Structure formats: C-alpha cells, structure tokens
XYZ file of C-alpha atoms in Angstrom:
540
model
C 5.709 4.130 85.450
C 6.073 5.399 88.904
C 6.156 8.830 90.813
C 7.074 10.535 93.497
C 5.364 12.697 96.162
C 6.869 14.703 98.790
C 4.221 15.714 101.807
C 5.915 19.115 102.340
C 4.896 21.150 99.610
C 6.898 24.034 98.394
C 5.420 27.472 97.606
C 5.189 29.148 94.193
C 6.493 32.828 94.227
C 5.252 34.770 90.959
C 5.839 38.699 90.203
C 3.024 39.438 92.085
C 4.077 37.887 95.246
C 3.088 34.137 96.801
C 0.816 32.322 95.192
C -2.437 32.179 97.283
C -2.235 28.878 98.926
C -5.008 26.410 99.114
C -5.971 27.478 102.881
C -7.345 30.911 101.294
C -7.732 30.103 98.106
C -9.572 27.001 98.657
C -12.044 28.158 100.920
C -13.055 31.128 98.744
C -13.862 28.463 96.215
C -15.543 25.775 97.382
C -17.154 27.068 100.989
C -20.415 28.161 99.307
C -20.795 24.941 97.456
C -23.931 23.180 97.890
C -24.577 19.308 98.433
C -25.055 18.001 94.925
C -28.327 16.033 94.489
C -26.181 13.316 92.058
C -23.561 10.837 93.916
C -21.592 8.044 91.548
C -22.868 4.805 92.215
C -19.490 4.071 94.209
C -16.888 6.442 96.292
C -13.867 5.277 97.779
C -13.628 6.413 102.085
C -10.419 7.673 102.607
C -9.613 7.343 105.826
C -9.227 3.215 104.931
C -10.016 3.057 101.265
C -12.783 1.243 101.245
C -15.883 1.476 98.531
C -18.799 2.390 99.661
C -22.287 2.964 97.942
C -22.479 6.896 96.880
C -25.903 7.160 98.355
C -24.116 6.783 101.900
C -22.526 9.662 101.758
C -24.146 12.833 103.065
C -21.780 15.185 102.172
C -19.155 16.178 99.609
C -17.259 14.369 97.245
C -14.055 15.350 95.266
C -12.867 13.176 91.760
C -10.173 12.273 90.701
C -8.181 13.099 87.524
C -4.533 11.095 86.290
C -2.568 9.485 83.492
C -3.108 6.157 83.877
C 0.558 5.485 82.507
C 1.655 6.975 85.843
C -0.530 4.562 88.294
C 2.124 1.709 87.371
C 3.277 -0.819 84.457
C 0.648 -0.976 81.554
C 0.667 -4.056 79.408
C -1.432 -5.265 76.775
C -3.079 -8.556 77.390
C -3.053 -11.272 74.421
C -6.714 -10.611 73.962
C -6.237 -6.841 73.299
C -7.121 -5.731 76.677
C -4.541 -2.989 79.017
C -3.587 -4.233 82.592
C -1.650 -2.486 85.284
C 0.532 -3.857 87.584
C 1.654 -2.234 90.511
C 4.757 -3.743 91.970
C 4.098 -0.641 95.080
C 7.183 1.243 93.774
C 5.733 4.828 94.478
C 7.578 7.274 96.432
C 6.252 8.929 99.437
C 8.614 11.243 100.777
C 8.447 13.240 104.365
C 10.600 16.335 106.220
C 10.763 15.070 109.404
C 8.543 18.090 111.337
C 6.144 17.734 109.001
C 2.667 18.339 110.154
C -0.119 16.506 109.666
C -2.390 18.501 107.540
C -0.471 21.208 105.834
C -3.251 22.649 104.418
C -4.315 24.293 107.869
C -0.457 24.537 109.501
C 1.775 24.990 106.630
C 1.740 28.781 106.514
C -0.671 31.642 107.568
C -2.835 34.770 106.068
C 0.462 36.626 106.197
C 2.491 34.709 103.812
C 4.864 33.425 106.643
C 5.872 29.780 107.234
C 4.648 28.798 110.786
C 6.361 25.222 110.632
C 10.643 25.317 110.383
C 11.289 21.830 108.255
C 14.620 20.973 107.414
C 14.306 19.651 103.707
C 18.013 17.680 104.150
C 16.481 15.786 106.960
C 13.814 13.564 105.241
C 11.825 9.741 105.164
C 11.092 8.144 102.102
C 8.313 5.148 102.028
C 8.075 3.003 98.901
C 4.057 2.839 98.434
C 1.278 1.648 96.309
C -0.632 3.852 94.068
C -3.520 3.539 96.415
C -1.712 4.559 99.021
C -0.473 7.250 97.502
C -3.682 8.380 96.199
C -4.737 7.869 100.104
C -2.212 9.975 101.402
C -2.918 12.878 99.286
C -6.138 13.081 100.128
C -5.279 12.982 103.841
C -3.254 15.890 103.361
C -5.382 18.075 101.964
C -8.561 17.166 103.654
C -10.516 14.927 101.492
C -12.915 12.891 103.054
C -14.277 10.803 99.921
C -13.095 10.475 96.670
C -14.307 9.022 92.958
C -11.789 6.895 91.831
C -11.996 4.852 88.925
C -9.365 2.172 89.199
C -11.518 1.262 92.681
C -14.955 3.089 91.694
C -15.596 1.541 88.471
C -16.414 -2.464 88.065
C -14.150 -3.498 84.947
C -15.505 -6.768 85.541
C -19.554 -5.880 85.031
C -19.394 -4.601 81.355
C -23.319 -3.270 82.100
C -22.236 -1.289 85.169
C -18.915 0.131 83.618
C -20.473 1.382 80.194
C -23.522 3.321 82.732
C -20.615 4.924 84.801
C -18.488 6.445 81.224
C -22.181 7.514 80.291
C -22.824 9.665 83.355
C -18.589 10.642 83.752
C -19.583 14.398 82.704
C -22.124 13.998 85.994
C -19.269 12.389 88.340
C -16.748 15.240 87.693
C -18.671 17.756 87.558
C -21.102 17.270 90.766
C -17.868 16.285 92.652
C -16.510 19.351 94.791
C -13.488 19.882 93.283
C -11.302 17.468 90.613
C -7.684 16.574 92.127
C -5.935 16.623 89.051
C -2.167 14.125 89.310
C 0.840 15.935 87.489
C 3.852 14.391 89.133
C 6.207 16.530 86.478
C 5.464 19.800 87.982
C 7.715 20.492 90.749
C 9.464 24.066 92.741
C 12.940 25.119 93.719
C 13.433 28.314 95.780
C 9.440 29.686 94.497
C 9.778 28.886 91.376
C 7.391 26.128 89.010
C 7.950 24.781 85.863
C 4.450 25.497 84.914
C 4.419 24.784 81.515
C 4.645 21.240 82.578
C 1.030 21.784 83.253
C 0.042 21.852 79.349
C 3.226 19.301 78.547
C 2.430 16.807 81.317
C 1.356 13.145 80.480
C -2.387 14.183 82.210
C -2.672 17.280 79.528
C -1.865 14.009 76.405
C -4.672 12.261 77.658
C -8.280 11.992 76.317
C -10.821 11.392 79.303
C -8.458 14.140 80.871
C -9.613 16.552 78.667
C -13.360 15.992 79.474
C -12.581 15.411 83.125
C -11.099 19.028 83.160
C -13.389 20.681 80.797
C -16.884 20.058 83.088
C -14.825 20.083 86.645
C -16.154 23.080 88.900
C -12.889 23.770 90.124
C -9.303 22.073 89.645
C -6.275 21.432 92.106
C -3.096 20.416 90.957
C -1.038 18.516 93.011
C 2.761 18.281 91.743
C 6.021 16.275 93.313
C 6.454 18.666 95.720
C 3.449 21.766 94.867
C -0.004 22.394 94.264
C -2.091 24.916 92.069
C -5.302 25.837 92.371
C -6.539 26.360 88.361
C -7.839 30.168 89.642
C -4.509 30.865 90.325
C -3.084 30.783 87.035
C -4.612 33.862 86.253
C -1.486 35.443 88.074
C 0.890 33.752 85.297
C 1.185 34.217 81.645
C -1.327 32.455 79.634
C 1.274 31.418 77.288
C 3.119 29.437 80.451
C 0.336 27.209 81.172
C -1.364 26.762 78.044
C -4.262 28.286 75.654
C -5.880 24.970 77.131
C -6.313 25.903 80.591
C -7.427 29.234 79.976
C -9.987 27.984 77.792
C -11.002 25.976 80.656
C -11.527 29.063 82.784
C -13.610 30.669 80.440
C -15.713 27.825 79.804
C -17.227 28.301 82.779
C -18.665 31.743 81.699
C -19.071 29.934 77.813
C -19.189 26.813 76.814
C -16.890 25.204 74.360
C -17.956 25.237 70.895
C -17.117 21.601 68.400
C -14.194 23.332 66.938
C -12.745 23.928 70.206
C -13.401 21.144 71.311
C -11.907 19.139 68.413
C -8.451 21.218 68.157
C -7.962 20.099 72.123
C -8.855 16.434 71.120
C -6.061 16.312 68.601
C -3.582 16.425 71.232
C -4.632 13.537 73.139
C -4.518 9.916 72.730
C -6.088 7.123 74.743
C -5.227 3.556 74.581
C -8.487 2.339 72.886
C -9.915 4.527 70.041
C -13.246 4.539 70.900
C -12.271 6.120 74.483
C -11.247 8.989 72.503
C -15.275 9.200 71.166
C -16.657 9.023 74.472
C -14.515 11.375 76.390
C -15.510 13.442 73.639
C -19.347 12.309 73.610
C -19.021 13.713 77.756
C -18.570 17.105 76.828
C -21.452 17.867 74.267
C -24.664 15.766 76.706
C -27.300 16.609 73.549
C -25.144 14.503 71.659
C -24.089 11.669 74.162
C -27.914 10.912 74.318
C -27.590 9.541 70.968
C -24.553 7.431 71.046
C -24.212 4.062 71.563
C -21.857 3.173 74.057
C -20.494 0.298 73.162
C -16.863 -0.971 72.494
C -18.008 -3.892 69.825
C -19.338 -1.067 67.906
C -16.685 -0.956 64.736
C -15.215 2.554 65.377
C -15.536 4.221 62.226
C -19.435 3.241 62.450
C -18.961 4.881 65.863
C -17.234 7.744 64.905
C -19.179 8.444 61.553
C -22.120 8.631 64.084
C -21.149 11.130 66.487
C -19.086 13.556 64.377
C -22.594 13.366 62.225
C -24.486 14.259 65.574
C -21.797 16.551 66.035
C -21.608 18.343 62.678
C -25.479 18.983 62.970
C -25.211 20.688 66.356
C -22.467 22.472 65.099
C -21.190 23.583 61.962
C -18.208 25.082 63.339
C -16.840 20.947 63.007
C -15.665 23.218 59.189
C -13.387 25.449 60.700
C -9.966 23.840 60.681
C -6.843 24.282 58.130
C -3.419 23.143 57.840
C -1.386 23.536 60.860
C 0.969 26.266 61.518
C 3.010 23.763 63.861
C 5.377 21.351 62.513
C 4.810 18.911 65.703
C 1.079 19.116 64.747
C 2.001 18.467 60.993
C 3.623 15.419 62.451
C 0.723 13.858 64.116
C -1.397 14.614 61.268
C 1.028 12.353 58.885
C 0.436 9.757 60.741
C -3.111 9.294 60.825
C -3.769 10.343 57.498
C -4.315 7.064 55.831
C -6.867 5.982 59.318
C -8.334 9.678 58.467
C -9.217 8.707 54.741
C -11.729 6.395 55.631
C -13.153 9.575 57.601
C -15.842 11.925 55.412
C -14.161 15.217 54.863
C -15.866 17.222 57.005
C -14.848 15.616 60.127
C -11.644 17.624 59.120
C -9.418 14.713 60.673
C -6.767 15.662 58.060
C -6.354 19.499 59.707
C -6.514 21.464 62.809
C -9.694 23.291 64.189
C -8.844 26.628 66.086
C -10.156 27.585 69.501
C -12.705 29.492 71.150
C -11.478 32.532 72.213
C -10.861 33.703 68.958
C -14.372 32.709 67.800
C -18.047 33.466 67.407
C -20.030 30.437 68.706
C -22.545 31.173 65.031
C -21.591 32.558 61.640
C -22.772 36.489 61.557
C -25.460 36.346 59.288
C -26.614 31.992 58.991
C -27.178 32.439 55.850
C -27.095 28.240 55.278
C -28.921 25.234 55.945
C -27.424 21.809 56.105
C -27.942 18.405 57.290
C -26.187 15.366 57.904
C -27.077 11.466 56.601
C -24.704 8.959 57.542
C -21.467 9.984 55.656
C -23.114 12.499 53.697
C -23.020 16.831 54.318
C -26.005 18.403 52.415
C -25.672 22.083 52.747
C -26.996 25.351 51.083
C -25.164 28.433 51.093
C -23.942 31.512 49.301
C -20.596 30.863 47.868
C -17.642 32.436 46.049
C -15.707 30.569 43.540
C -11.828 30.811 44.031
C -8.971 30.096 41.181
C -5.545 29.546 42.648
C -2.003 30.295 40.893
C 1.180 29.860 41.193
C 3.278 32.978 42.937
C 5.525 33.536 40.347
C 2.476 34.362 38.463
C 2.641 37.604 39.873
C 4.023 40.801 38.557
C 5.587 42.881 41.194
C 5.244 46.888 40.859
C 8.201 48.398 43.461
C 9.727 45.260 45.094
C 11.170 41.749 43.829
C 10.476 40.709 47.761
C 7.439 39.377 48.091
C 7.749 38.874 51.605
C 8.025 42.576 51.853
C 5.496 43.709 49.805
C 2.466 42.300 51.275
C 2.378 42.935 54.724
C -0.829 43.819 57.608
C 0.429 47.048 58.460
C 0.243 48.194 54.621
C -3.683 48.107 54.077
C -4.473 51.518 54.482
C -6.910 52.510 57.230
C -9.350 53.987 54.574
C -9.469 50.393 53.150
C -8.932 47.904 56.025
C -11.021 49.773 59.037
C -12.995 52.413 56.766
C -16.374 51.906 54.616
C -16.555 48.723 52.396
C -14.824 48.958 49.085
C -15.632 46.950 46.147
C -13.806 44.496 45.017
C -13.776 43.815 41.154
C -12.715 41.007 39.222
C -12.963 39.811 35.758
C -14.535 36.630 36.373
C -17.022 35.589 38.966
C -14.053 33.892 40.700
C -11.677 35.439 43.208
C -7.942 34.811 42.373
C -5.724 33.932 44.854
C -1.507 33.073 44.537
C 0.182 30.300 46.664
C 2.804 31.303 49.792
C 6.236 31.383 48.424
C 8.971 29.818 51.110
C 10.269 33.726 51.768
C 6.382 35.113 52.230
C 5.262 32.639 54.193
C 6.983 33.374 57.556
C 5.388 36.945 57.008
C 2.083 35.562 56.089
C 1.957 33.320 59.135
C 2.163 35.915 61.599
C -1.359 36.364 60.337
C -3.014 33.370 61.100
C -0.317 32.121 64.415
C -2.872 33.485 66.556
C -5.149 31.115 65.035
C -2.896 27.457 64.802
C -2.649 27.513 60.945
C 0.035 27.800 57.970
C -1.240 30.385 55.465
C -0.913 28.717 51.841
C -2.332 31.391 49.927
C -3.393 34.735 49.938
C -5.486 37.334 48.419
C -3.859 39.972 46.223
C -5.370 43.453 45.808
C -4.568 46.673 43.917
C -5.894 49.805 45.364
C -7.319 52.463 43.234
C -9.151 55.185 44.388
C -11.381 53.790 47.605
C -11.675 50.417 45.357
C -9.821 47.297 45.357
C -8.942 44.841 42.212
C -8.087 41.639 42.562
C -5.536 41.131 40.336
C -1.648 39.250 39.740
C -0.191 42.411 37.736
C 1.359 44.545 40.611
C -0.581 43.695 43.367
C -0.448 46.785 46.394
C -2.343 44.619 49.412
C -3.397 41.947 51.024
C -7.348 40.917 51.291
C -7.418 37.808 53.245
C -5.789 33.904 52.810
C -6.720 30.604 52.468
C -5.315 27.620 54.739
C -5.698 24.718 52.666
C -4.794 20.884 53.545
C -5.115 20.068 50.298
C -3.011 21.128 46.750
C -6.180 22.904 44.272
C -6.383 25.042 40.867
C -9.735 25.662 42.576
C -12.003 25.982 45.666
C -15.240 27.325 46.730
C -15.693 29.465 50.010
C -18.789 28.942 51.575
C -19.394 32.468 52.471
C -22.952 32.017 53.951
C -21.020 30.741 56.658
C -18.926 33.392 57.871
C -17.404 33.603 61.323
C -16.037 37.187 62.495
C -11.928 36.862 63.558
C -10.878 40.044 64.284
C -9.775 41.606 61.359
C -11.428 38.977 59.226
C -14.710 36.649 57.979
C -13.160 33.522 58.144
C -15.242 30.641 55.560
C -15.087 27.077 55.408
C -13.752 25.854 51.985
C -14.275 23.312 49.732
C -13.250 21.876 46.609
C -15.481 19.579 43.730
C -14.423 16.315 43.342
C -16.346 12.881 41.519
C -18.072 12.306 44.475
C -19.573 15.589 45.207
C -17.227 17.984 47.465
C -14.937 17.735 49.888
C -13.792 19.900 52.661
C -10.233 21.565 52.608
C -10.133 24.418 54.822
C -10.843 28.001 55.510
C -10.667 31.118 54.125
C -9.870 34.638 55.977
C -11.530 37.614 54.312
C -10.835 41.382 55.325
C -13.864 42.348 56.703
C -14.149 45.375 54.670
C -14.210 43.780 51.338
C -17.537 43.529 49.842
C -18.178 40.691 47.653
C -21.804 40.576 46.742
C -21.286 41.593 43.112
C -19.418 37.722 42.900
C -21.504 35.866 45.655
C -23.555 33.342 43.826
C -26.586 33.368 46.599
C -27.979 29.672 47.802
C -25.627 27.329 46.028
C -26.180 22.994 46.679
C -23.177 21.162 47.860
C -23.057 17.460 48.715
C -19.289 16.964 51.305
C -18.402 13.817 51.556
C-alpha cells in the first residue's frame, strides 16, 4: 500500500496544554548522547541517499522503524519469497510557506506559531518510498539513517543473517528510532492516538523488538509527530499497555512472559522472523540460536522457547484470554500450536510486566529443559474441579452476587493468615457459570484472562473451609485453557499479583503433564497443611 505525508505538521493539544514539540523535547533527549562505539555495517546519507560504509561516519546515526506493507505492493514470488514493488505512488504534500526545517521554525518556547501557512493553499508530489523516507529525514534533521530495504544485502544470505543477528545493536546504538505510522493524524489539536497501539507498525514482529531496545522513539504521523516521552501526558489506556511497557523497560527489563503476551499480537510474513525478532530482545539467548531460515521452524522454535523457558520460568504464566479478539487468534493457530510442547503456552495468553515480579517469592523449584521435555521440582497442591451447580447456596440463588472482592472481610483478605481446611489433600474449586463470570472477570481484566473457576470458602471464626455447601467467599481462581476434573498448582512457583500468589498449573496426562494455566491464590490463605513439598513433574 501507499501513504501520505504532509511537511507541515499539526500540533497535538492535550488537557495539559501543547504537546512539547520536538525542538524542546528533542533536545532534552538526545543532546547528552554520546557517540556510540558500534556503527551497522551500512547507513544510508541523506542528503542523496546513498550507502555508505558505517565506519565513515563520525557522528550519529538514527534507525529506522515501518510496516513493510506500507513501503508499497507486497507479492509472493513462486518460490515462496515476498517482493515489493514500488510503482512511486507516495504522497508528499506541502503548504505553500512552508519552511524548510520545521523543527527549528515551526513554532517557539512560547507555544506560538512563528510561520502563518494557509493549509487550503497546498502542493502535492507523487514520490517513491525512498524519497519519502528522504524527505522526512530532511525535515527533522537527520543526517544518516539505518535503513533496511537499502542497508541490508538481500542478495548476500551471509551478510543479511550477521545484520538480523546484531539488529538489537543497530537500534539500539542508533540515536533515536523514527518509527512510520501513517494512520495517526490531527484536526484542530487533536490525535487519534490510539492508532499508535492499532497501527499496522504496532501488528508487526521485528517492530516489537525494534521498539523494545530503541533509546528513544519519534513518531512521525500523516500530518504529526510524537515523541514516545510525551505520552506520559495522555492516558495509558489511549496509547496502549504496550508503549508504556516500553517506557518502563528502560528502568526494567522485560521479563519472557511479557515479552511473549506482546508477541502474540504480531505477525510477520515468514515464521521464523517472528523467532528472531524475538531472539533480539533476550541477547543470552540469541547467542545460542541458529540463525538460519532452512532450519525447519518447529526445530527452531522448540530450541529457543527451550533456551527461553530455562532463563525464565515465567514462559508458565499465561491462561485463557479474557478478550474475545484474542480468543480468535488463538483458534486459529491451535492445530500449528499442537505440535508445540505445552509449556511454550502457544494455546493461551501470558500477562505483562507491570503487574509482575520478575522471580517467584520464595524459588522454591528447580527445573530444566531437554529438547521438548520440562523436568521440574516443586511443592504442589492438588486441585478437584466441579461443576457450579454443585454448589449449595446459603442467602442468594445469584451466584454472581454472592461471591464478590469487596465481600472478603478485611480480617481475612488483608489480616493474619487463616487456615484453610479441607477434607482431602486437594483444594476444590467450581467452574464460572455464564451470570458469575462477568463478575469474576473484573478480577483477573487487569491481568488479560477469563476466570473459569474459582475458589469457594466458608468463613468461620478467623478460619476458612473450602467447601460447595454454602460457600461465604472467594479465595482465588483458576484460568484454564483446557476442560479438567483435575489440576495441580505448582505452588513452589508463586508470583505476588496484588491481592494474590498467582501459580502455574498443570494437569497429568499419558505422557507425563501438561501445562494449562494459572492459578490466583489470596495471599492470606495458608496452605501448608495440603502442600505436598518437592513433587517430580515431567511437561511436555
């Protein structure tokens, strides 16, 4: 496809006032930055787009960041491989006052607009890609940029697979990434940010990694720009949980299961791309990957998510998802995903980082990871699911109703542990009815996943018993991807959320175990009199 870029960008007015523009805000960010020792083996010289060995450049560099969907018409080769024709059907658009460089002339410190333009009185230039890509620059100042269209050598297989080894390096040595999202546009102030997180660049899967180790990000819309600082003046929920996580990575570093819930999202036109965007993000584990697109990719990706799972246990924290859209793309790799060992958790959703420790509170497990094989030790607590009608109800026939957040009582929920008993070493929980399951949701939301069971206590005294015959609160749920009479929470692996422990769960199958979810405990439930300490479990 084809965009459109107009040289006189618009403002963005918010309820704190302008925007800062990328005059101020730009040189707050980037002045102190210091010549990286790194430069990609090729740049592109903007000023006539030429390559030119990285070495020769003395100073700065920025990258570059875009759907390639929007550079021109993709089509698929006989042989498999993606081409991209560009019939120079771009739109450059111009007021006619327009200066040169807006970035220095378009308005000063004081918020006013220095230059009158008349927006009814405009040129428009049908242009290349590269030219586009040229322009931009030009605007705003960039001297040299990393390209990969021009940068990288599709021709030299050798030279291509070295540069997608080092991309982490590239982006994030480079100054700043320019990051393409021709959807987000202003009228009178006003952005459609939330294009940012539904644009064709946020769908990609090198995107993600070429935003995730970026020092600093600049979007550059139809007719805007944004520095990624500057969000912090919108809502978070107008720009996405993504890009906030990107702030803070800065600070802390994504863990797997962040990771993983972001690459869900995305797609990229060859499946192994989607491994080695990912590979770029976690270096200890790229050193052991082969990069190599002959490589059959479940080999491939039964190798890394191994190298990943052994970094990382947190690869066990995902569920089913709260979000029908989600559900969606989870149908339809489902039968691709059974070839996948469970623990991958390609059949759920992982949940994100700022709701989560980056280690379980007390490691009380050990695991390790041959080919498609989890071995793991850990204290555990046996679960045994039933139906909801199972359950006797004491003051209510609304379930819904009954079992609610705000009823624990504080001595219970925030006060000293209570005991929980039970008549059987195994915890009992009911499924979600369709009426309690809205309720129940508003639980976990936060988190990305659909609540399919729950915990049901009776208080007496300052102890809880988990029991079916007229059950008073709530002590935690399970999100489950799978239909089970029974599960096992590994509960030497728990993660603090909040409220809750939340557990990885299993279930025993022929072949050993497989991985089915999580489990969200109240934290001041104790269960030691049922934990059956240092338990053997082979996931597959």
């Amino acid at each position: 496809m084809y965009i459109k870029y107009h040289r006189n960008q618009t403002r963005i007015w918010d309820i704190e006032g302008w925007v800062e523009d990328i005059a101020d805000t730009g040189k707050l960010l980037l002045e102190d930055l210091e010549v990286p020792d790194f430069k990609p083996t090729w740049l592109v010289r903007v000023s006539d787009m030429n390559i030119v060995p990285g070495t020769s450049v003395d100073g700065h560099y920025w990258s570059l960041s875009y759907s390639w969907n929007q550079s021109g018409e993709i089509f698929c080769r006989e042989d498999g491989r993606y081409e991209r024709i560009d019939t120079g059907q771009h739109l450059l658009t111009r007021s006619k006052r327009a200066p040169d460089r807006f970035i220095k002339n378009f308005w000063n410190r004081k918020g006013e607009i220095v230059n009158d333009l008349d927006p009814e009185i405009t040129s428009t230039q049908s242009v290349t890609f590269e030219y586009l890509i040229q322009q931009i620059c030009m605007d705003f100042g960039i001297d040299y940029i990393w390209f990969d269209q021009i940068c990288i050598n599709q021709n030299n297989i050798a030279e291509k697979m070295q540069d997608i080894k080092q991309m982490h390096r590239i982006y994030n040595k480079a100054r700043c990434t320019l990051v393409l999202v021709p959807e987000l546009q202003a009228a009178d102030g006003i952005a459609n940010i939330e294009m940012l997180h539904h644009c064709q660049w946020s769908q990609r899967s090198w995107t993600l990694e070429e935003a995730y180790v970026s020092k600093g990000i600049l979007f550059v819309g139809q007719n805007t720009h944004l520095w990624l600082d500057s969000l912090t003046t919108f809502n978070n929920e107008d720009y996405g949980r993504f890009l906030k996580n990107i702030q803070d990575a800065r600070a802390k570093r994504w863990n797997v299961c962040s990771a993983l819930w972001y690459s869900k999202e995305r797609v990229s036109i060859k499946a192994h791309d989607q491994v080695f965007a990912l590979a770029n993000i976690f270096p200890s584990v790229k050193k052991n990957i082969n990069f190599d697109y002959s490589q059959p990719i479940h080999e491939l990706m039964i190798q890394f998510y191994g190298h990943l799972a052994q970094d990382d246990i947190t690869i066990l924290l995902f569920g089913a998802p709260i979000d029908s859209d989600r559900e969606d793309r989870l149908t339809a790799i489902r039968q691709e995903a059974s070839l996948l060992p469970s623990w991958i958790g390609a059949n759920g959703i992982h949940m994100t980082q700022d709701l989560l420790l980056s280690k379980p509170s007390n490691e009380a497990f050990r695991h390790t990871i041959e080919g498609r094989d989890m071995r793991l030790t850990s204290d555990a607590v046996g679960v045994r699911i039933e139906a909801a009608t199972s359950i006797t109800r004491c003051t209510t026939t609304d379930n819904s109703s009954l079992f609610t957040h705000d009823d624990l009582p504080r001595s219970i929920f925030r006060g000293k542990s209570c005991k929980i008993g039970c008549e059987s070493i195994d915890l009992t929980f009911a499924s979600t009815t369709a009426e309690s399951q809205n309720i129940y949701n508003q639980e976990l939301k936060q988190y990305g996943l659909k609540a399919t069971h729950f915990l049901p206590l009776k208080r007496k005294n300052r102890s809880c018993h988990n029991t079916l015959s007229e059950p008073t609160h709530l002590g935690g749920f399970l999100s489950l991807i799978e239909e089970c009479s029974g599960c096992i929470i590994l509960y030497g692996l728990d993660f603090l959320f909040g409220p809750y422990y939340c557990c990885p769960v299993i279930k025993e199958d022929s072949n050993g175990h497989r991985s089915i979810g999580v489990c969200f405990l109240c934290q001041s439930l104790d269960l030691q009199a049922i934990v059956q300490p240092e338990q053997a479990f082979f996931i597959r």
